[in-house]
Amino acid sequence: LGTSIFLLSLHNPLEAAELAATLDIISGGKFAFGVGQGYRDVEFNSFGIPLSDRGGRLAEAVQVIRKLWAEDDVTWQGKHFPMEGVTINPKPVQQPGPPIWVGGDTLRSVRRAARIGDAWMTSPRHSKGFIRQALEVYQEQRRSMGLPVPPPVFFRELFVADSREEAERELMDSFQKLYQVYHREGQPGESYDRSFQELKEDRIIAGSPDDVIQEIETYRQEFGAQYMFFRVYYLGMDPEKSLRSIRLFGQEVVPHFGTG
């Protein structure tokens, strides 16, 4: 059980720590807290928070949350979230706390993820080329701090059908609409004003169950992937098509990896 992505820069870390602890309890200690800083002006304006504060708020909030999970009577004198004598109850099952996975769409934000998080979480929008480049930055930063270097947590696009041709045909229109939205809204990172054929490379895991198994294995072999999760519904798609893809994935792909 996890989040992707909780825009932590927009929230008070006290509230976020309590919510995450509750989810960790409900899941029996299987919660992972996926967080990010956000980028959309309209969201920050709605909360009355300067967009320029997002990185600092994210980094400070992560520090505060870790203390609240592990300690009682927490006093914190930071720039954004001062507090005195605060205790959350109950504490999370995992101690000193659930893993915090930090997203990042630029090399600068990936470096921040290396400093403050337990792993960098990719976006389904990221090409493998960007992931390789970002990983060099991530690994360099972690090693410079004397920290272990875990593999990324992979978030990928997924669609399962009877064949690769059918999967791409069913996915094409909805996928293009979604990435056109990213382009219009100025999503940071790579360029998304491209054709389906260009965008699908290194982003979409699509095809028959055997195709999907083979592609997931490439992530395990090249990147040592341990955690992967997937977007399974796309803008304007017939829900029945999405449900069929999910069923095929659960029935014919998941058993290959020996997990439920």
C-alpha atoms as an extended CHARMM CRD file, in Angstrom:
* protein
*
       260  EXT
         1         1  LEU       CA              0.0000000000        0.0000000000        0.0000000000  PROA      1               0.0000000000
         2         2  GLY       CA              1.3920000000        3.3960000000       -0.8630000000  PROA      2               0.0000000000
         3         3  THR       CA              0.8970000000        6.8750000000       -2.2660000000  PROA      3               0.0000000000
         4         4  SER       CA              2.0490000000        8.2730000000       -5.6000000000  PROA      4               0.0000000000
         5         5  ILE       CA              2.3740000000       11.0430000000       -5.1950000000  PROA      5               0.0000000000
         6         6  PHE       CA              1.3010000000       12.8010000000       -2.0150000000  PROA      6               0.0000000000
         7         7  LEU       CA              2.1690000000       16.4600000000       -2.6110000000  PROA      7               0.0000000000
         8         8  LEU       CA              3.8160000000       16.9480000000        0.7500000000  PROA      8               0.0000000000
         9         9  SER       CA              4.8480000000       20.5440000000        0.0310000000  PROA      9               0.0000000000
        10        10  LEU       CA              1.1640000000       21.5100000000        0.2430000000  PROA      10              0.0000000000
        11        11  HSD       CA              0.5060000000       19.9270000000        3.6430000000  PROA      11              0.0000000000
        12        12  ASN       CA              1.3630000000       20.2240000000        7.3110000000  PROA      12              0.0000000000
        13        13  PRO       CA              3.7610000000       17.3930000000        8.2210000000  PROA      13              0.0000000000
        14        14  LEU       CA              1.9270000000       16.7480000000       11.5010000000  PROA      14              0.0000000000
        15        15  GLU       CA             -1.2380000000       15.8610000000        9.6150000000  PROA      15              0.0000000000
        16        16  ALA       CA              0.7200000000       13.8780000000        7.0240000000  PROA      16              0.0000000000
        17        17  ALA       CA              2.6020000000       11.9120000000        9.6980000000  PROA      17              0.0000000000
        18        18  GLU       CA             -0.6560000000       10.9080000000       11.3870000000  PROA      18              0.0000000000
        19        19  LEU       CA             -2.3200000000        9.9050000000        8.1120000000  PROA      19              0.0000000000
        20        20  ALA       CA              0.6740000000        7.8320000000        7.0460000000  PROA      20              0.0000000000
        21        21  ALA       CA              0.9320000000        6.1580000000       10.4630000000  PROA      21              0.0000000000
        22        22  THR       CA             -2.7490000000        5.2110000000       10.2750000000  PROA      22              0.0000000000
        23        23  LEU       CA             -2.2830000000        3.6570000000        6.8370000000  PROA      23              0.0000000000
        24        24  ASP       CA              0.7530000000        1.7520000000        8.0840000000  PROA      24              0.0000000000
        25        25  ILE       CA             -1.3300000000        0.3110000000       10.9200000000  PROA      25              0.0000000000
        26        26  ILE       CA             -4.2390000000       -0.5960000000        8.6380000000  PROA      26              0.0000000000
        27        27  SER       CA             -1.8730000000       -2.3470000000        6.2070000000  PROA      27              0.0000000000
        28        28  GLY       CA             -0.0230000000       -4.2480000000        8.9150000000  PROA      28              0.0000000000
        29        29  GLY       CA              3.2340000000       -2.4060000000        8.3750000000  PROA      29              0.0000000000
        30        30  LYS       CA              3.2200000000       -2.5630000000        4.5810000000  PROA      30              0.0000000000
        31        31  PHE       CA              2.8150000000        1.1280000000        3.7820000000  PROA      31              0.0000000000
        32        32  ALA       CA              5.2750000000        3.1710000000        1.7080000000  PROA      32              0.0000000000
        33        33  PHE       CA              4.9270000000        6.9520000000        1.7060000000  PROA      33              0.0000000000
        34        34  GLY       CA              5.4750000000        8.2880000000       -1.8170000000  PROA      34              0.0000000000
        35        35  VAL       CA              5.8800000000       12.0640000000       -1.7440000000  PROA      35              0.0000000000
        36        36  GLY       CA              6.7710000000       14.9030000000       -4.0840000000  PROA      36              0.0000000000
        37        37  GLN       CA              6.9660000000       18.6590000000       -4.2700000000  PROA      37              0.0000000000
        38        38  GLY       CA              4.4250000000       19.4480000000       -7.0200000000  PROA      38              0.0000000000
        39        39  TYR       CA              4.7880000000       21.9960000000       -9.7840000000  PROA      39              0.0000000000
        40        40  ARG       CA              1.4150000000       23.5310000000      -10.7130000000  PROA      40              0.0000000000
        41        41  ASP       CA              0.8840000000       27.2130000000       -9.8870000000  PROA      41              0.0000000000
        42        42  VAL       CA             -2.8630000000       26.7370000000       -9.4780000000  PROA      42              0.0000000000
        43        43  GLU       CA             -2.3810000000       24.1720000000       -6.7110000000  PROA      43              0.0000000000
        44        44  PHE       CA              0.0310000000       26.3010000000       -4.7080000000  PROA      44              0.0000000000
        45        45  ASN       CA             -2.0990000000       29.4050000000       -5.2000000000  PROA      45              0.0000000000
        46        46  SER       CA             -5.1210000000       27.5010000000       -3.8920000000  PROA      46              0.0000000000
        47        47  PHE       CA             -3.2400000000       26.6970000000       -0.6830000000  PROA      47              0.0000000000
        48        48  GLY       CA             -1.7400000000       30.1750000000       -0.3850000000  PROA      48              0.0000000000
        49        49  ILE       CA              1.7910000000       28.7780000000       -0.5790000000  PROA      49              0.0000000000
        50        50  PRO       CA              4.5350000000       30.3240000000       -2.7500000000  PROA      50              0.0000000000
        51        51  LEU       CA              5.6570000000       27.9260000000       -5.4660000000  PROA      51              0.0000000000
        52        52  SER       CA              9.2480000000       28.9410000000       -4.7280000000  PROA      52              0.0000000000
        53        53  ASP       CA              8.9710000000       27.3500000000       -1.2550000000  PROA      53              0.0000000000
        54        54  ARG       CA              8.0980000000       23.8870000000       -2.5280000000  PROA      54              0.0000000000
        55        55  GLY       CA             11.5490000000       22.3060000000       -2.3440000000  PROA      55              0.0000000000
        56        56  GLY       CA             12.3230000000       23.6710000000        1.1010000000  PROA      56              0.0000000000
        57        57  ARG       CA              8.9170000000       22.6770000000        2.4470000000  PROA      57              0.0000000000
        58        58  LEU       CA              9.2980000000       19.1420000000        1.1070000000  PROA      58              0.0000000000
        59        59  ALA       CA             12.7500000000       18.6200000000        2.6120000000  PROA      59              0.0000000000
        60        60  GLU       CA             11.7640000000       20.0500000000        5.9900000000  PROA      60              0.0000000000
        61        61  ALA       CA              8.4830000000       18.1350000000        6.1200000000  PROA      61              0.0000000000
        62        62  VAL       CA             10.2980000000       14.8310000000        5.5730000000  PROA      62              0.0000000000
        63        63  GLN       CA             12.6100000000       15.5900000000        8.4990000000  PROA      63              0.0000000000
        64        64  VAL       CA              9.6960000000       16.5060000000       10.7580000000  PROA      64              0.0000000000
        65        65  ILE       CA              7.6850000000       13.4210000000        9.8170000000  PROA      65              0.0000000000
        66        66  ARG       CA             10.5770000000       11.0850000000       10.5980000000  PROA      66              0.0000000000
        67        67  LYS       CA             10.9100000000       12.6360000000       14.0640000000  PROA      67              0.0000000000
        68        68  LEU       CA              7.1690000000       12.4600000000       14.7380000000  PROA      68              0.0000000000
        69        69  TRP       CA              7.0820000000        8.7790000000       13.7950000000  PROA      69              0.0000000000
        70        70  ALA       CA             10.0020000000        7.8350000000       16.0240000000  PROA      70              0.0000000000
        71        71  GLU       CA              9.8830000000       10.2450000000       18.9740000000  PROA      71              0.0000000000
        72        72  ASP       CA              7.5440000000       11.8110000000       21.5190000000  PROA      72              0.0000000000
        73        73  ASP       CA              7.3780000000       15.4690000000       22.5670000000  PROA      73              0.0000000000
        74        74  VAL       CA              8.8950000000       16.6850000000       19.3180000000  PROA      74              0.0000000000
        75        75  THR       CA             10.0630000000       20.2800000000       19.2160000000  PROA      75              0.0000000000
        76        76  TRP       CA             11.1120000000       21.6720000000       15.8590000000  PROA      76              0.0000000000
        77        77  GLN       CA             12.3650000000       25.1350000000       15.0220000000  PROA      77              0.0000000000
        78        78  GLY       CA             12.3680000000       25.1780000000       11.2500000000  PROA      78              0.0000000000
        79        79  LYS       CA             11.5780000000       27.7600000000        8.6190000000  PROA      79              0.0000000000
        80        80  HSD       CA              8.1970000000       26.3650000000        7.6190000000  PROA      80              0.0000000000
        81        81  PHE       CA              6.8320000000       24.0680000000       10.3370000000  PROA      81              0.0000000000
        82        82  PRO       CA              7.7890000000       25.1070000000       13.8790000000  PROA      82              0.0000000000
        83        83  MET       CA              6.2240000000       22.9990000000       16.6380000000  PROA      83              0.0000000000
        84        84  GLU       CA              6.7460000000       22.3790000000       20.3270000000  PROA      84              0.0000000000
        85        85  GLY       CA              6.1260000000       19.2820000000       22.4260000000  PROA      85              0.0000000000
        86        86  VAL       CA              4.1290000000       17.4010000000       19.7930000000  PROA      86              0.0000000000
        87        87  THR       CA              3.4250000000       13.6600000000       19.9360000000  PROA      87              0.0000000000
        88        88  ILE       CA              1.4460000000       11.6120000000       17.4530000000  PROA      88              0.0000000000
        89        89  ASN       CA             -0.4220000000        8.5390000000       18.6080000000  PROA      89              0.0000000000
        90        90  PRO       CA             -0.4960000000        5.7630000000       17.5920000000  PROA      90              0.0000000000
        91        91  LYS       CA              2.9120000000        5.3800000000       16.0140000000  PROA      91              0.0000000000
        92        92  PRO       CA              3.3730000000        3.4840000000       12.7370000000  PROA      92              0.0000000000
        93        93  VAL       CA              3.9820000000       -0.2590000000       12.8670000000  PROA      93              0.0000000000
        94        94  GLN       CA              7.2640000000        0.0610000000       10.9770000000  PROA      94              0.0000000000
        95        95  GLN       CA              9.9780000000        1.6370000000       13.0650000000  PROA      95              0.0000000000
        96        96  PRO       CA             11.5650000000        4.0700000000       12.8800000000  PROA      96              0.0000000000
        97        97  GLY       CA              8.8650000000        4.5900000000       10.2280000000  PROA      97              0.0000000000
        98        98  PRO       CA              7.5860000000        3.5720000000        6.8010000000  PROA      98              0.0000000000
        99        99  PRO       CA              9.9380000000        4.0760000000        3.8540000000  PROA      99              0.0000000000
       100       100  ILE       CA              9.6660000000        7.4890000000        2.2410000000  PROA      100             0.0000000000
       101       101  TRP       CA              9.9290000000        7.3430000000       -1.5440000000  PROA      101             0.0000000000
       102       102  VAL       CA             10.5460000000       10.7250000000       -3.1500000000  PROA      102             0.0000000000
       103       103  GLY       CA              9.5810000000       11.5690000000       -6.7090000000  PROA      103             0.0000000000
       104       104  GLY       CA             11.5110000000       13.9120000000       -8.9580000000  PROA      104             0.0000000000
       105       105  ASP       CA             11.2110000000       14.9860000000      -12.5990000000  PROA      105             0.0000000000
       106       106  THR       CA             14.4530000000       16.9510000000      -12.9210000000  PROA      106             0.0000000000
       107       107  LEU       CA             18.0510000000       16.1260000000      -12.0650000000  PROA      107             0.0000000000
       108       108  ARG       CA             17.9440000000       18.7130000000       -9.2900000000  PROA      108             0.0000000000
       109       109  SER       CA             14.8920000000       17.1050000000       -7.7020000000  PROA      109             0.0000000000
       110       110  VAL       CA             16.4320000000       13.6420000000       -8.1000000000  PROA      110             0.0000000000
       111       111  ARG       CA             19.4690000000       14.8570000000       -6.1640000000  PROA      111             0.0000000000
       112       112  ARG       CA             17.1160000000       16.1040000000       -3.4340000000  PROA      112             0.0000000000
       113       113  ALA       CA             15.3860000000       12.7190000000       -3.3950000000  PROA      113             0.0000000000
       114       114  ALA       CA             18.7760000000       11.1110000000       -2.7790000000  PROA      114             0.0000000000
       115       115  ARG       CA             19.3980000000       13.4130000000        0.1880000000  PROA      115             0.0000000000
       116       116  ILE       CA             16.0620000000       13.1520000000        1.9670000000  PROA      116             0.0000000000
       117       117  GLY       CA             14.3580000000        9.9240000000        0.8720000000  PROA      117             0.0000000000
       118       118  ASP       CA             14.7680000000        6.1820000000        1.1620000000  PROA      118             0.0000000000
       119       119  ALA       CA             14.4390000000        5.7260000000       -2.6110000000  PROA      119             0.0000000000
       120       120  TRP       CA             13.7950000000        7.7490000000       -5.7460000000  PROA      120             0.0000000000
       121       121  MET       CA             10.4220000000        7.0220000000       -7.3300000000  PROA      121             0.0000000000
       122       122  THR       CA             10.2500000000        7.3580000000      -11.0900000000  PROA      122             0.0000000000
       123       123  SER       CA              7.2920000000        8.7500000000      -12.9910000000  PROA      123             0.0000000000
       124       124  PRO       CA              5.5070000000        6.7750000000      -15.7100000000  PROA      124             0.0000000000
       125       125  ARG       CA              6.4190000000        9.7040000000      -17.9640000000  PROA      125             0.0000000000
       126       126  HSD       CA             10.1500000000        9.0590000000      -17.6130000000  PROA      126             0.0000000000
       127       127  SER       CA             11.9220000000        7.4060000000      -20.5100000000  PROA      127             0.0000000000
       128       128  LYS       CA             14.6050000000        4.8490000000      -19.7610000000  PROA      128             0.0000000000
       129       129  GLY       CA             17.1210000000        7.3390000000      -21.1020000000  PROA      129             0.0000000000
       130       130  PHE       CA             16.1770000000        9.8770000000      -18.4480000000  PROA      130             0.0000000000
       131       131  ILE       CA             16.1260000000        7.1850000000      -15.7640000000  PROA      131             0.0000000000
       132       132  ARG       CA             19.6780000000        6.1430000000      -16.6240000000  PROA      132             0.0000000000
       133       133  GLN       CA             20.8790000000        9.7510000000      -16.5080000000  PROA      133             0.0000000000
       134       134  ALA       CA             19.0430000000       10.4760000000      -13.2630000000  PROA      134             0.0000000000
       135       135  LEU       CA             20.3540000000        7.3100000000      -11.6540000000  PROA      135             0.0000000000
       136       136  GLU       CA             23.9240000000        8.4910000000      -12.1090000000  PROA      136             0.0000000000
       137       137  VAL       CA             23.0490000000       11.6880000000      -10.2420000000  PROA      137             0.0000000000
       138       138  TYR       CA             21.1540000000        9.7660000000       -7.5570000000  PROA      138             0.0000000000
       139       139  GLN       CA             23.9190000000        7.2450000000       -6.9820000000  PROA      139             0.0000000000
       140       140  GLU       CA             26.6280000000        9.9200000000       -6.8790000000  PROA      140             0.0000000000
       141       141  GLN       CA             24.7180000000       11.9050000000       -4.2490000000  PROA      141             0.0000000000
       142       142  ARG       CA             24.0000000000        8.8670000000       -2.0570000000  PROA      142             0.0000000000
       143       143  ARG       CA             27.6020000000        7.6650000000       -2.1680000000  PROA      143             0.0000000000
       144       144  SER       CA             28.9120000000       11.1390000000       -1.3150000000  PROA      144             0.0000000000
       145       145  MET       CA             26.8070000000       10.9720000000        1.8570000000  PROA      145             0.0000000000
       146       146  GLY       CA             27.9270000000        7.4470000000        2.7290000000  PROA      146             0.0000000000
       147       147  LEU       CA             24.4080000000        6.0920000000        2.2480000000  PROA      147             0.0000000000
       148       148  PRO       CA             23.2770000000        2.8220000000        0.6490000000  PROA      148             0.0000000000
       149       149  VAL       CA             22.1350000000        3.0790000000       -2.9630000000  PROA      149             0.0000000000
       150       150  PRO       CA             18.8040000000        1.2920000000       -3.4370000000  PROA      150             0.0000000000
       151       151  PRO       CA             17.3270000000        0.7840000000       -6.9090000000  PROA      151             0.0000000000
       152       152  PRO       CA             14.5700000000        3.1750000000       -7.9580000000  PROA      152             0.0000000000
       153       153  VAL       CA             10.9380000000        2.4500000000       -7.2820000000  PROA      153             0.0000000000
       154       154  PHE       CA              9.4760000000        2.1370000000      -10.7680000000  PROA      154             0.0000000000
       155       155  PHE       CA              6.1220000000        3.6270000000      -11.7650000000  PROA      155             0.0000000000
       156       156  ARG       CA              5.3190000000        2.5790000000      -15.3480000000  PROA      156             0.0000000000
       157       157  GLU       CA              2.5120000000        2.6680000000      -17.9000000000  PROA      157             0.0000000000
       158       158  LEU       CA              0.8220000000       -0.7300000000      -18.3260000000  PROA      158             0.0000000000
       159       159  PHE       CA             -1.7040000000       -2.3180000000      -20.6360000000  PROA      159             0.0000000000
       160       160  VAL       CA             -2.2010000000       -6.0510000000      -21.1580000000  PROA      160             0.0000000000
       161       161  ALA       CA             -4.1040000000       -7.5540000000      -24.0910000000  PROA      161             0.0000000000
       162       162  ASP       CA             -3.9110000000      -10.6370000000      -26.2890000000  PROA      162             0.0000000000
       163       163  SER       CA             -1.0720000000       -9.1920000000      -28.3740000000  PROA      163             0.0000000000
       164       164  ARG       CA              1.2600000000       -6.2040000000      -28.5330000000  PROA      164             0.0000000000
       165       165  GLU       CA             -0.5780000000       -4.8550000000      -31.5770000000  PROA      165             0.0000000000
       166       166  GLU       CA             -3.9450000000       -5.0140000000      -29.8260000000  PROA      166             0.0000000000
       167       167  ALA       CA             -2.5670000000       -3.4140000000      -26.6590000000  PROA      167             0.0000000000
       168       168  GLU       CA             -1.0720000000       -0.4670000000      -28.5350000000  PROA      168             0.0000000000
       169       169  ARG       CA             -4.2050000000       -0.0210000000      -30.6350000000  PROA      169             0.0000000000
       170       170  GLU       CA             -6.4610000000        0.0640000000      -27.5570000000  PROA      170             0.0000000000
       171       171  LEU       CA             -4.1180000000        2.3780000000      -25.6870000000  PROA      171             0.0000000000
       172       172  MET       CA             -3.0980000000        4.8710000000      -28.3660000000  PROA      172             0.0000000000
       173       173  ASP       CA             -5.8930000000        7.4780000000      -28.2560000000  PROA      173             0.0000000000
       174       174  SER       CA             -6.2040000000        7.6730000000      -24.4700000000  PROA      174             0.0000000000
       175       175  PHE       CA             -2.4500000000        7.7050000000      -23.9910000000  PROA      175             0.0000000000
       176       176  GLN       CA             -1.9610000000       10.5490000000      -26.4660000000  PROA      176             0.0000000000
       177       177  LYS       CA             -4.7190000000       12.6100000000      -24.8160000000  PROA      177             0.0000000000
       178       178  LEU       CA             -3.0670000000       12.2000000000      -21.4290000000  PROA      178             0.0000000000
       179       179  TYR       CA              0.3550000000       13.2570000000      -22.6510000000  PROA      179             0.0000000000
       180       180  GLN       CA             -1.1380000000       16.2350000000      -24.4850000000  PROA      180             0.0000000000
       181       181  VAL       CA             -2.4550000000       17.3810000000      -21.1040000000  PROA      181             0.0000000000
       182       182  TYR       CA              1.0470000000       17.0590000000      -19.6540000000  PROA      182             0.0000000000
       183       183  HSD       CA              2.3880000000       19.1560000000      -22.5150000000  PROA      183             0.0000000000
       184       184  ARG       CA             -0.2520000000       21.8880000000      -22.1090000000  PROA      184             0.0000000000
       185       185  GLU       CA              0.2640000000       22.1340000000      -18.3610000000  PROA      185             0.0000000000
       186       186  GLY       CA              4.0200000000       22.4850000000      -18.6550000000  PROA      186             0.0000000000
       187       187  GLN       CA              4.8940000000       19.2620000000      -16.8740000000  PROA      187             0.0000000000
       188       188  PRO       CA              8.6050000000       19.5030000000      -16.0160000000  PROA      188             0.0000000000
       189       189  GLY       CA             11.1080000000       17.0400000000      -17.3790000000  PROA      189             0.0000000000
       190       190  GLU       CA             11.1510000000       15.6720000000      -20.8950000000  PROA      190             0.0000000000
       191       191  SER       CA              9.2110000000       16.8770000000      -23.9480000000  PROA      191             0.0000000000
       192       192  TYR       CA              5.7440000000       15.3280000000      -24.3170000000  PROA      192             0.0000000000
       193       193  ASP       CA              4.7010000000       17.0370000000      -27.5640000000  PROA      193             0.0000000000
       194       194  ARG       CA              5.5400000000       13.9420000000      -29.5820000000  PROA      194             0.0000000000
       195       195  SER       CA              3.8800000000       11.1320000000      -31.4940000000  PROA      195             0.0000000000
       196       196  PHE       CA              2.5690000000        7.9830000000      -29.8640000000  PROA      196             0.0000000000
       197       197  GLN       CA              5.3360000000        5.9540000000      -31.4760000000  PROA      197             0.0000000000
       198       198  GLU       CA              7.9670000000        8.2300000000      -29.9440000000  PROA      198             0.0000000000
       199       199  LEU       CA              6.3280000000        8.4520000000      -26.5200000000  PROA      199             0.0000000000
       200       200  LYS       CA              5.6660000000        4.7470000000      -26.1130000000  PROA      200             0.0000000000
       201       201  GLU       CA              9.3300000000        3.7800000000      -26.3510000000  PROA      201             0.0000000000
       202       202  ASP       CA             10.7440000000        3.0260000000      -22.9010000000  PROA      202             0.0000000000
       203       203  ARG       CA              7.5760000000        4.2080000000      -21.1560000000  PROA      203             0.0000000000
       204       204  ILE       CA              4.8140000000        1.7130000000      -21.8820000000  PROA      204             0.0000000000
       205       205  ILE       CA              4.8630000000       -1.9070000000      -20.8250000000  PROA      205             0.0000000000
       206       206  ALA       CA              2.1930000000       -3.2300000000      -23.1800000000  PROA      206             0.0000000000
       207       207  GLY       CA              1.3770000000       -6.4000000000      -25.0310000000  PROA      207             0.0000000000
       208       208  SER       CA              0.4460000000       -9.9820000000      -24.3170000000  PROA      208             0.0000000000
       209       209  PRO       CA              1.0910000000      -11.3930000000      -20.8370000000  PROA      209             0.0000000000
       210       210  ASP       CA              4.3340000000      -12.9170000000      -22.1290000000  PROA      210             0.0000000000
       211       211  ASP       CA              5.3960000000       -9.5610000000      -23.6130000000  PROA      211             0.0000000000
       212       212  VAL       CA              4.7250000000       -7.8300000000      -20.2960000000  PROA      212             0.0000000000
       213       213  ILE       CA              6.6090000000      -10.4570000000      -18.2880000000  PROA      213             0.0000000000
       214       214  GLN       CA              9.6110000000      -10.1010000000      -20.5900000000  PROA      214             0.0000000000
       215       215  GLU       CA              9.6080000000       -6.2990000000      -20.3120000000  PROA      215             0.0000000000
       216       216  ILE       CA              9.3330000000       -6.3310000000      -16.5190000000  PROA      216             0.0000000000
       217       217  GLU       CA             12.2750000000       -8.7290000000      -16.4470000000  PROA      217             0.0000000000
       218       218  THR       CA             14.3720000000       -6.1770000000      -18.3490000000  PROA      218             0.0000000000
       219       219  TYR       CA             13.8470000000       -3.7110000000      -15.4910000000  PROA      219             0.0000000000
       220       220  ARG       CA             14.9620000000       -6.3230000000      -13.0040000000  PROA      220             0.0000000000
       221       221  GLN       CA             18.0410000000       -7.1860000000      -15.0480000000  PROA      221             0.0000000000
       222       222  GLU       CA             19.1760000000       -3.6580000000      -15.9610000000  PROA      222             0.0000000000
       223       223  PHE       CA             18.1670000000       -1.7050000000      -12.8650000000  PROA      223             0.0000000000
       224       224  GLY       CA             17.7620000000       -4.3520000000      -10.1730000000  PROA      224             0.0000000000
       225       225  ALA       CA             14.1290000000       -3.3060000000       -9.7870000000  PROA      225             0.0000000000
       226       226  GLN       CA             12.5070000000       -4.5990000000       -6.6100000000  PROA      226             0.0000000000
       227       227  TYR       CA              9.3330000000       -2.5110000000       -6.5100000000  PROA      227             0.0000000000
       228       228  MET       CA              7.2060000000       -1.7080000000       -9.5510000000  PROA      228             0.0000000000
       229       229  PHE       CA              3.7080000000       -0.3320000000       -9.7840000000  PROA      229             0.0000000000
       230       230  PHE       CA              1.6400000000        0.6930000000      -12.7450000000  PROA      230             0.0000000000
       231       231  ARG       CA             -0.8880000000        3.1000000000      -14.1750000000  PROA      231             0.0000000000
       232       232  VAL       CA             -3.6870000000        0.9360000000      -15.5400000000  PROA      232             0.0000000000
       233       233  TYR       CA             -6.3590000000        3.4500000000      -16.5660000000  PROA      233             0.0000000000
       234       234  TYR       CA             -5.9990000000        6.2580000000      -19.1010000000  PROA      234             0.0000000000
       235       235  LEU       CA             -7.9180000000        9.4120000000      -19.9390000000  PROA      235             0.0000000000
       236       236  GLY       CA            -11.1960000000        8.5900000000      -21.6940000000  PROA      236             0.0000000000
       237       237  MET       CA            -10.5990000000        4.8490000000      -21.8660000000  PROA      237             0.0000000000
       238       238  ASP       CA            -13.5380000000        2.4370000000      -21.7130000000  PROA      238             0.0000000000
       239       239  PRO       CA            -13.3940000000        1.1090000000      -18.1210000000  PROA      239             0.0000000000
       240       240  GLU       CA            -14.1270000000       -2.4100000000      -19.3350000000  PROA      240             0.0000000000
       241       241  LYS       CA            -10.9390000000       -2.3980000000      -21.4010000000  PROA      241             0.0000000000
       242       242  SER       CA             -8.9610000000       -1.2890000000      -18.3890000000  PROA      242             0.0000000000
       243       243  LEU       CA            -10.5650000000       -3.9590000000      -16.1990000000  PROA      243             0.0000000000
       244       244  ARG       CA             -9.7260000000       -6.6680000000      -18.7300000000  PROA      244             0.0000000000
       245       245  SER       CA             -6.1100000000       -5.5020000000      -18.7510000000  PROA      245             0.0000000000
       246       246  ILE       CA             -6.0190000000       -5.6320000000      -14.9390000000  PROA      246             0.0000000000
       247       247  ARG       CA             -7.4900000000       -9.1460000000      -14.9080000000  PROA      247             0.0000000000
       248       248  LEU       CA             -4.9580000000      -10.4010000000      -17.4440000000  PROA      248             0.0000000000
       249       249  PHE       CA             -2.1640000000       -8.8630000000      -15.4140000000  PROA      249             0.0000000000
       250       250  GLY       CA             -3.3780000000      -10.4380000000      -12.1810000000  PROA      250             0.0000000000
       251       251  GLN       CA             -4.1190000000      -13.8480000000      -13.6380000000  PROA      251             0.0000000000
       252       252  GLU       CA             -1.2700000000      -14.3310000000      -16.0990000000  PROA      252             0.0000000000
       253       253  VAL       CA              1.5590000000      -11.9400000000      -15.1960000000  PROA      253             0.0000000000
       254       254  VAL       CA              1.6700000000      -11.6900000000      -11.4000000000  PROA      254             0.0000000000
       255       255  PRO       CA              1.9660000000      -15.4770000000      -10.8270000000  PROA      255             0.0000000000
       256       256  HSD       CA              5.1920000000      -15.4960000000      -12.8500000000  PROA      256             0.0000000000
       257       257  PHE       CA              6.8380000000      -13.3440000000      -10.1770000000  PROA      257             0.0000000000
       258       258  GLY       CA              5.5490000000      -15.4610000000       -7.3120000000  PROA      258             0.0000000000
       259       259  THR       CA              3.6560000000      -12.7290000000       -5.4870000000  PROA      259             0.0000000000
       260       260  GLY       CA              0.0210000000      -11.9180000000       -4.9540000000  PROA      260             0.0000000000
